[in-house]
Each structure stands twice: as structure tokens, then as C-alpha cells.
Short mmCIF file of C-alpha atoms in Angstrom, two decimals:
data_model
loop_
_atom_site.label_atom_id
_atom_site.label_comp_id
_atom_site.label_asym_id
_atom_site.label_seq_id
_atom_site.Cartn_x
_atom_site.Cartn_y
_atom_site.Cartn_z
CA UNK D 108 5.54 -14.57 -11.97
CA UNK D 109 4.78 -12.33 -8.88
CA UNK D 110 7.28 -11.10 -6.78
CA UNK D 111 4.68 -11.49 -3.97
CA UNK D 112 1.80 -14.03 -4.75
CA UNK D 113 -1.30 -13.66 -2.09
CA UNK D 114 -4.26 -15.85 -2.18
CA UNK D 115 -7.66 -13.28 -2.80
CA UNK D 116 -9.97 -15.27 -1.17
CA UNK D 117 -12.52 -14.31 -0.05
CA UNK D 118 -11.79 -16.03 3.01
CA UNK D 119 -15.22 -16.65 5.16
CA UNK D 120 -15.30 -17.68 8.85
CA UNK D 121 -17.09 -18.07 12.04
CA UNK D 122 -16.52 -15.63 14.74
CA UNK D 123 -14.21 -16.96 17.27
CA UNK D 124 -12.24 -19.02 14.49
CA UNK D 125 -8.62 -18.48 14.16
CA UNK D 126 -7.22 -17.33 10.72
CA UNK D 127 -4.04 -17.98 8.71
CA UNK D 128 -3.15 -15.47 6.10
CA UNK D 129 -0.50 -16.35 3.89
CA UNK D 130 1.77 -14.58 1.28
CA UNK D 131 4.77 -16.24 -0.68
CA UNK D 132 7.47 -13.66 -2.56
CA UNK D 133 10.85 -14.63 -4.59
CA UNK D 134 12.92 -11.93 -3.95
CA UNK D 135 15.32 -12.63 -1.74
CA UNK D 136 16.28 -9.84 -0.71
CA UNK D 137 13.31 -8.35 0.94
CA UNK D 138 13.87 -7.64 4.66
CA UNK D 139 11.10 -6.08 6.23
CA UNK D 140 7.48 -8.17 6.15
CA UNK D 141 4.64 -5.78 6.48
CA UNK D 142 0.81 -6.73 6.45
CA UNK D 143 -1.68 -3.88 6.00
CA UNK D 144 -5.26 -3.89 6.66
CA UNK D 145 -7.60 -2.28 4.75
CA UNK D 146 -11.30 -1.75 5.58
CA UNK D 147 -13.46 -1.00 2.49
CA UNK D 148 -13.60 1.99 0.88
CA UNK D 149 -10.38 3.30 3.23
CA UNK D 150 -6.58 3.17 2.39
CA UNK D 151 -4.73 0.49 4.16
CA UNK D 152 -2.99 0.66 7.41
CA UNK D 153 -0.40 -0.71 8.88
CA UNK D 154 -1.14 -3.57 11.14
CA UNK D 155 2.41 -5.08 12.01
CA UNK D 156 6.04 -5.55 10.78
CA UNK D 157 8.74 -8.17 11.03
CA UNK D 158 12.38 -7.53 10.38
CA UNK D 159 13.95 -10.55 8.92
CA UNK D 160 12.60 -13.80 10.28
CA UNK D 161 10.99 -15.00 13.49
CA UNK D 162 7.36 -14.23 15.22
CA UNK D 163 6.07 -11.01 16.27
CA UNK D 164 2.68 -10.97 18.60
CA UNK D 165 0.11 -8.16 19.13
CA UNK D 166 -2.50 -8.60 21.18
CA UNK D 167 -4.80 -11.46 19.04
CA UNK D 168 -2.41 -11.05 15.76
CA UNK D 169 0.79 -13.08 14.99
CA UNK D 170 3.31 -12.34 12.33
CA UNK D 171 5.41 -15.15 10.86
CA UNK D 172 8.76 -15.29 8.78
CA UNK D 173 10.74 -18.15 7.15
CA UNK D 174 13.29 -16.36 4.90
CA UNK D 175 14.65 -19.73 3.99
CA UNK D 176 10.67 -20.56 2.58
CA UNK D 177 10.10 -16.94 1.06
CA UNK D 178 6.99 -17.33 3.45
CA UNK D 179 5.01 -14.82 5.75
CA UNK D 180 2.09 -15.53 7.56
CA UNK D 181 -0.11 -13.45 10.23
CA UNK D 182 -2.57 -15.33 12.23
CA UNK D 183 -5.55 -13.85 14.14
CA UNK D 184 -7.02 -15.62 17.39
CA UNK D 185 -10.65 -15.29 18.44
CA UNK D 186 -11.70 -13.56 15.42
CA UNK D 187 -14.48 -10.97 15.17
CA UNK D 188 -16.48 -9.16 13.09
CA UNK D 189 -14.63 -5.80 13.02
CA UNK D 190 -11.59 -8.14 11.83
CA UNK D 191 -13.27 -8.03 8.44
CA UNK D 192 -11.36 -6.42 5.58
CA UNK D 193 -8.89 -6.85 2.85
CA UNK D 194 -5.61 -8.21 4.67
CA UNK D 195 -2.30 -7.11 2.37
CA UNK D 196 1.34 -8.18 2.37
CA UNK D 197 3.99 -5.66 1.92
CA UNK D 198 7.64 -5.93 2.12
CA UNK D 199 10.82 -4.57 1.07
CA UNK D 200 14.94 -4.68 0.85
CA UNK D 201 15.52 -1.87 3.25
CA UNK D 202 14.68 1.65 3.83
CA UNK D 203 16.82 4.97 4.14
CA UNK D 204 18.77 6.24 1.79
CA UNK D 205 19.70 3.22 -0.08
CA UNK D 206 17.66 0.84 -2.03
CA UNK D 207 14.03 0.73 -3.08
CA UNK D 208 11.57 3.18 -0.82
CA UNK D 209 8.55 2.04 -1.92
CA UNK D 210 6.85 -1.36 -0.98
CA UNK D 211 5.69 -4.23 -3.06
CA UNK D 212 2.56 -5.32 -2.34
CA UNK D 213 0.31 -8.76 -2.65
CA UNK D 214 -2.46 -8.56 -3.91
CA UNK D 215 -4.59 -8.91 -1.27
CA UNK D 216 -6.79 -11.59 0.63
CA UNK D 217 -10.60 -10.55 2.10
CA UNK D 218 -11.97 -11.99 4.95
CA UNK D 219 -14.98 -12.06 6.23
CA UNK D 220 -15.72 -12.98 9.84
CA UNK D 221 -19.52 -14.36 10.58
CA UNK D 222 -20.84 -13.46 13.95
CA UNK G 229 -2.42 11.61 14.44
CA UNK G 230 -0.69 11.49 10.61
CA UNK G 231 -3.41 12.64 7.89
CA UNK G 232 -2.87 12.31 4.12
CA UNK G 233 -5.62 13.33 1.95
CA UNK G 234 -6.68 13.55 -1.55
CA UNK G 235 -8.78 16.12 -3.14
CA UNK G 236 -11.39 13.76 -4.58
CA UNK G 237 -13.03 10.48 -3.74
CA UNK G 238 -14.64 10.13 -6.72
CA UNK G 239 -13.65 11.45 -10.51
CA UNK G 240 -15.29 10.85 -13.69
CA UNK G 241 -13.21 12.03 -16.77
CA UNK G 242 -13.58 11.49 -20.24
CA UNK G 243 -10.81 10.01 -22.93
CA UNK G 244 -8.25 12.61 -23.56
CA UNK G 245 -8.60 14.91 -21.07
CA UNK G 246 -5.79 16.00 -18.68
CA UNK G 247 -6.27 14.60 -14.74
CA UNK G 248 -4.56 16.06 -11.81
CA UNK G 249 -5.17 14.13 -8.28
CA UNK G 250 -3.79 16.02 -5.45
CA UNK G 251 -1.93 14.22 -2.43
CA UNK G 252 -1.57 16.56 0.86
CA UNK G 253 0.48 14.93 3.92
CA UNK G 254 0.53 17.74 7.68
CA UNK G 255 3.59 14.97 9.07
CA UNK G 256 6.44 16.88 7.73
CA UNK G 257 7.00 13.03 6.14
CA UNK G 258 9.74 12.97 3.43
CA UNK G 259 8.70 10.14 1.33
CA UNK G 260 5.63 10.16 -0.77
CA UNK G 261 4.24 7.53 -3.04
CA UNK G 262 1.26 7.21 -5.51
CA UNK G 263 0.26 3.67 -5.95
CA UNK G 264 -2.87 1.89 -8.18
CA UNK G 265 -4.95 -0.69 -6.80
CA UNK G 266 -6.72 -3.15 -9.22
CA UNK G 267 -8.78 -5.94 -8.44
CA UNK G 268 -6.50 -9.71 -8.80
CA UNK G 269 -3.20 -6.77 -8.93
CA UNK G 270 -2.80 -5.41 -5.81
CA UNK G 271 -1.35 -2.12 -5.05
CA UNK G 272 1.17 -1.11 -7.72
CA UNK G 273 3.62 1.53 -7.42
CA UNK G 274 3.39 4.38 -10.46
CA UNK G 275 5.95 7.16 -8.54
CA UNK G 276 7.62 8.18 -5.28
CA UNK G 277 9.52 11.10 -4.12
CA UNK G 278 12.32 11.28 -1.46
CA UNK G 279 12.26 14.84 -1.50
CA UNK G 280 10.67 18.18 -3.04
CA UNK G 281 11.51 18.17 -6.62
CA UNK G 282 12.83 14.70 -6.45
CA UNK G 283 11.05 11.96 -8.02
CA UNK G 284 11.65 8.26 -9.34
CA UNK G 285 9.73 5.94 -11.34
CA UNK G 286 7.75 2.98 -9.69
CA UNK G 287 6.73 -0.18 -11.54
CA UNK G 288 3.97 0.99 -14.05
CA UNK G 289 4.78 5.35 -14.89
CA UNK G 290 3.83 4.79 -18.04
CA UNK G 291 0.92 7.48 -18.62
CA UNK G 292 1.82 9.49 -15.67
CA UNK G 293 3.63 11.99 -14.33
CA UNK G 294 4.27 13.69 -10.88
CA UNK G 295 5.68 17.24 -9.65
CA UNK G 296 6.53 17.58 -5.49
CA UNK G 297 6.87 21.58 -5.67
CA UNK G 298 6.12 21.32 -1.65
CA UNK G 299 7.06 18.99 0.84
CA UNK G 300 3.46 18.32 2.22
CA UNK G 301 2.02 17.89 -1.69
CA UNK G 302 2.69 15.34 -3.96
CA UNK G 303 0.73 15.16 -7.44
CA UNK G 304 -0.47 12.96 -10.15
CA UNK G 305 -1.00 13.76 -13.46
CA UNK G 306 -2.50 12.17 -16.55
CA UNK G 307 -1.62 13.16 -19.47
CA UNK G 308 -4.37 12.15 -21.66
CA UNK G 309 -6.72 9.70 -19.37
CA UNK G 310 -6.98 6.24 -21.15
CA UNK G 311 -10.09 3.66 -20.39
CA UNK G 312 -7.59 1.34 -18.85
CA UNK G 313 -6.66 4.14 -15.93
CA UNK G 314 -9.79 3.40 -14.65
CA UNK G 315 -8.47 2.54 -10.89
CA UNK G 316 -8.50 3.57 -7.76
CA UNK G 317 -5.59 5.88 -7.01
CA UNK G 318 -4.16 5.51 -3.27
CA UNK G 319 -1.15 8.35 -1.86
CA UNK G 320 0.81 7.40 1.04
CA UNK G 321 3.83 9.13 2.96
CA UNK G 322 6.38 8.05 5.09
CA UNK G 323 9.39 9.26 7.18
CA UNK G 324 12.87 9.04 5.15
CA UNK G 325 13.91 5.55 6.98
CA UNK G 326 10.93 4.03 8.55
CA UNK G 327 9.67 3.27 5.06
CA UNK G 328 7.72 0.22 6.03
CA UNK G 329 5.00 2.26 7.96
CA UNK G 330 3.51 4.10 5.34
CA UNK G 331 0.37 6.25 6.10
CA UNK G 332 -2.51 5.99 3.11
CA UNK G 333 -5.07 8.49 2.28
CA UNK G 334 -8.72 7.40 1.67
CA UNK G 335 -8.04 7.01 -2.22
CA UNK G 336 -9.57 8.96 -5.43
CA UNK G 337 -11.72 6.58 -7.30
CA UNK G 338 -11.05 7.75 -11.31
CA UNK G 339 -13.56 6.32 -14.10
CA UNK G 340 -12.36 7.23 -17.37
CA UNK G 341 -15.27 6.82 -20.09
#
């Protein structure tokens, strides 16, 4: 099993449509919650982070954490075209000088937005 | 703005032959990783470094190697390319603690024939 399972979609909507992006991991000691958005044919970038659990909003995108369900989530309102690309999760225990650097990654969902 | 870039977009080698793949980072950024990406896989982590000269294994090294003789270049080696590290090859940096906002170059897309 995965340490972080992601659905790969693709995922196709209508503009306007609000999305829900999902990732599930077992590792219970991941702390930070990334999601990374990656255009095609470009490396990712980083969209938004969560420490821990709770909600984080920017501008049309929400970030979700339930630590107790090893669940993530980001949601997009009033989707558009330009939000079309490969959507990863990311997370790890910590950073600095202690622990694992690096991030472990899902594998990935695309969406597609319609006009 | 941070820039990380890789000296090819697009390498064909053939079975056997020694592959280098060149990372370059201007953010004075401390951490540097070389990941895969596969279709259904996700990215995968082969190496990182923490520091010049320093390096640690990720989840999959097997069939590569790295050397950090700079702080703003990180490579990738291949020993002797197989078929099945045909992949796209993405380098990222990132700042010694804020290791969640990681900064990816355009990737090096390697077919090995």
C-alpha cells in the first residue's frame, strides 16, 4: 500500500463548477499537507500548505485536514479554465534538521475545466 | 523570483551508456532533491542533499548516483541507463527548514532505447 493514495482522474468539469480534490496517506506522522500544481510539460508548484489540521483559504482555493481521517482535501470555487492541470498532494513529518527533507508525493489527479 | 533549471528538456540515450542531468538553483537554497515522475507513480524521490558534499538516499537510488560539489548544482548520474529509466526527471530546491515549499525546474525528459 501507498503511503499517500490520490485518485488520477482525469477529473472533467464545467467552468464555474466547484472541485474537491482528495488524497488519503497512512503515515501518521506527517505534519505538513502540501498540494502542488502542475501545468503540463512544467514542474509543479506550490499552491498551498496546512500545518497539522484545520482549513486554510486562498482566494477561490481551500485546503482541508482531518489528522484523525489521514484525509486532505483542497477545494476550488468558480473554476476556470486556467485551473486545468495535474493537482498533487505532498506532505511530510517535519522539516529542519531533523527527520525526512524530502516530500512524499500522490500520485497525482488531472483536471480539466470546460469553458 | 527562485529559478532552478536543468540542462536538457529532452534526452535520448541508448542502453549502457553513462547519463549526467544537471540541476542549477541562483536561491542560495540548501536543500536539493532529484525526484522521478511516472505515470499511476507519482513523483518519487531517488536523492537529496542538505548540503555540498552531503547526500542521502531517497526511496528508489537504485541505478543512480549524485555529487553536490557546489551549493547552486546538484547532479544525477546513471550509471549504465536501463529501458526502465525511461522517466521524466524533475530537480527541486528548498531552504534548510521551509522544506514544504520546494521550487521545481521544468524537468529533463530521458528515453532510454
Amino acid at each position: 500500500q501507498k503511503e499517500v493514495e490520490q485518485d488520477p482522474g482525469p477529473l472533467s468539469v464545467p467552468e464555474g463548477a466547484i472541485v474537491s480534490l482528495n488524497c488519503t496517506y497512512s503515515n501518521s506522522a506527517f505534519q505538513y499537507f502540501m498540494w502542488y500544481r502542475q501545468y503540463s510539460r512544467k514542474g509543479p508548484e506550490l499552491l498551498m500548505y496546512t500545518y497539522s489540521s484545520g482549513n486554510k483559504e486562498d482566494g477561490r482555493f481551500t485546503a482541508q485536514v482531518d489528522k484523525s481521517s489521514k484525509y486532505i482535501s483542497l477545494f476550488i470555487r468558480d473554476s476556470q479554465p486556467s485551473d486545468s492541470a495535474t493537482y498533487l498532494c505532498a506532505m511530510t513529518p517535519r522539516g529542519g534538521d531533523t527527520g525526512r527533507r524530502a516530500l512524499t508525493f500522490g500520485s497525482g489527479t488531472r483536471l480539466q475545466v470546460q469553458p | 523570483d527562485v529559478k532552478v533549471t536543468q540542462s536538457s528538456r529532452y534526452l535520448v540515450k541508448r542502453t549502457g551508456e553513462k547519463v549526467f542531468l544537471e540541476c542549477v538553483q541562483d536561491m542560495d537554497h540548501e536543500n536539493m532533491f532529484w525526484y522521478r515522475q511516472d505515470p499511476g507513480l507519482g513523483l518519487r524521490l531517488i536523492y537529496f542533499s542538505y548540503d555540498v558534499k552531503m547526500k542521502e538516499k531517497g526511496d528508489i537510488p537504485e541505478g543512480y548516483s549524485v555529487s553536490r560539489e557546489k551549493k547552486e548544482r546538484f547532479s544525477l548520474i546513471l550509471e549504465s541507463a536501463s529501458t526502465n529509466q525511461t522517466s521524466m526527471y524533475l530537480c527541486a530546491s528548498s531552504t534548510r527548514d521551509l522544506v514544504y515549499e520546494q521550487y521545481f525546474g521544468p524537468g529533463t525528459r530521458l528515453t532510454v532505447t
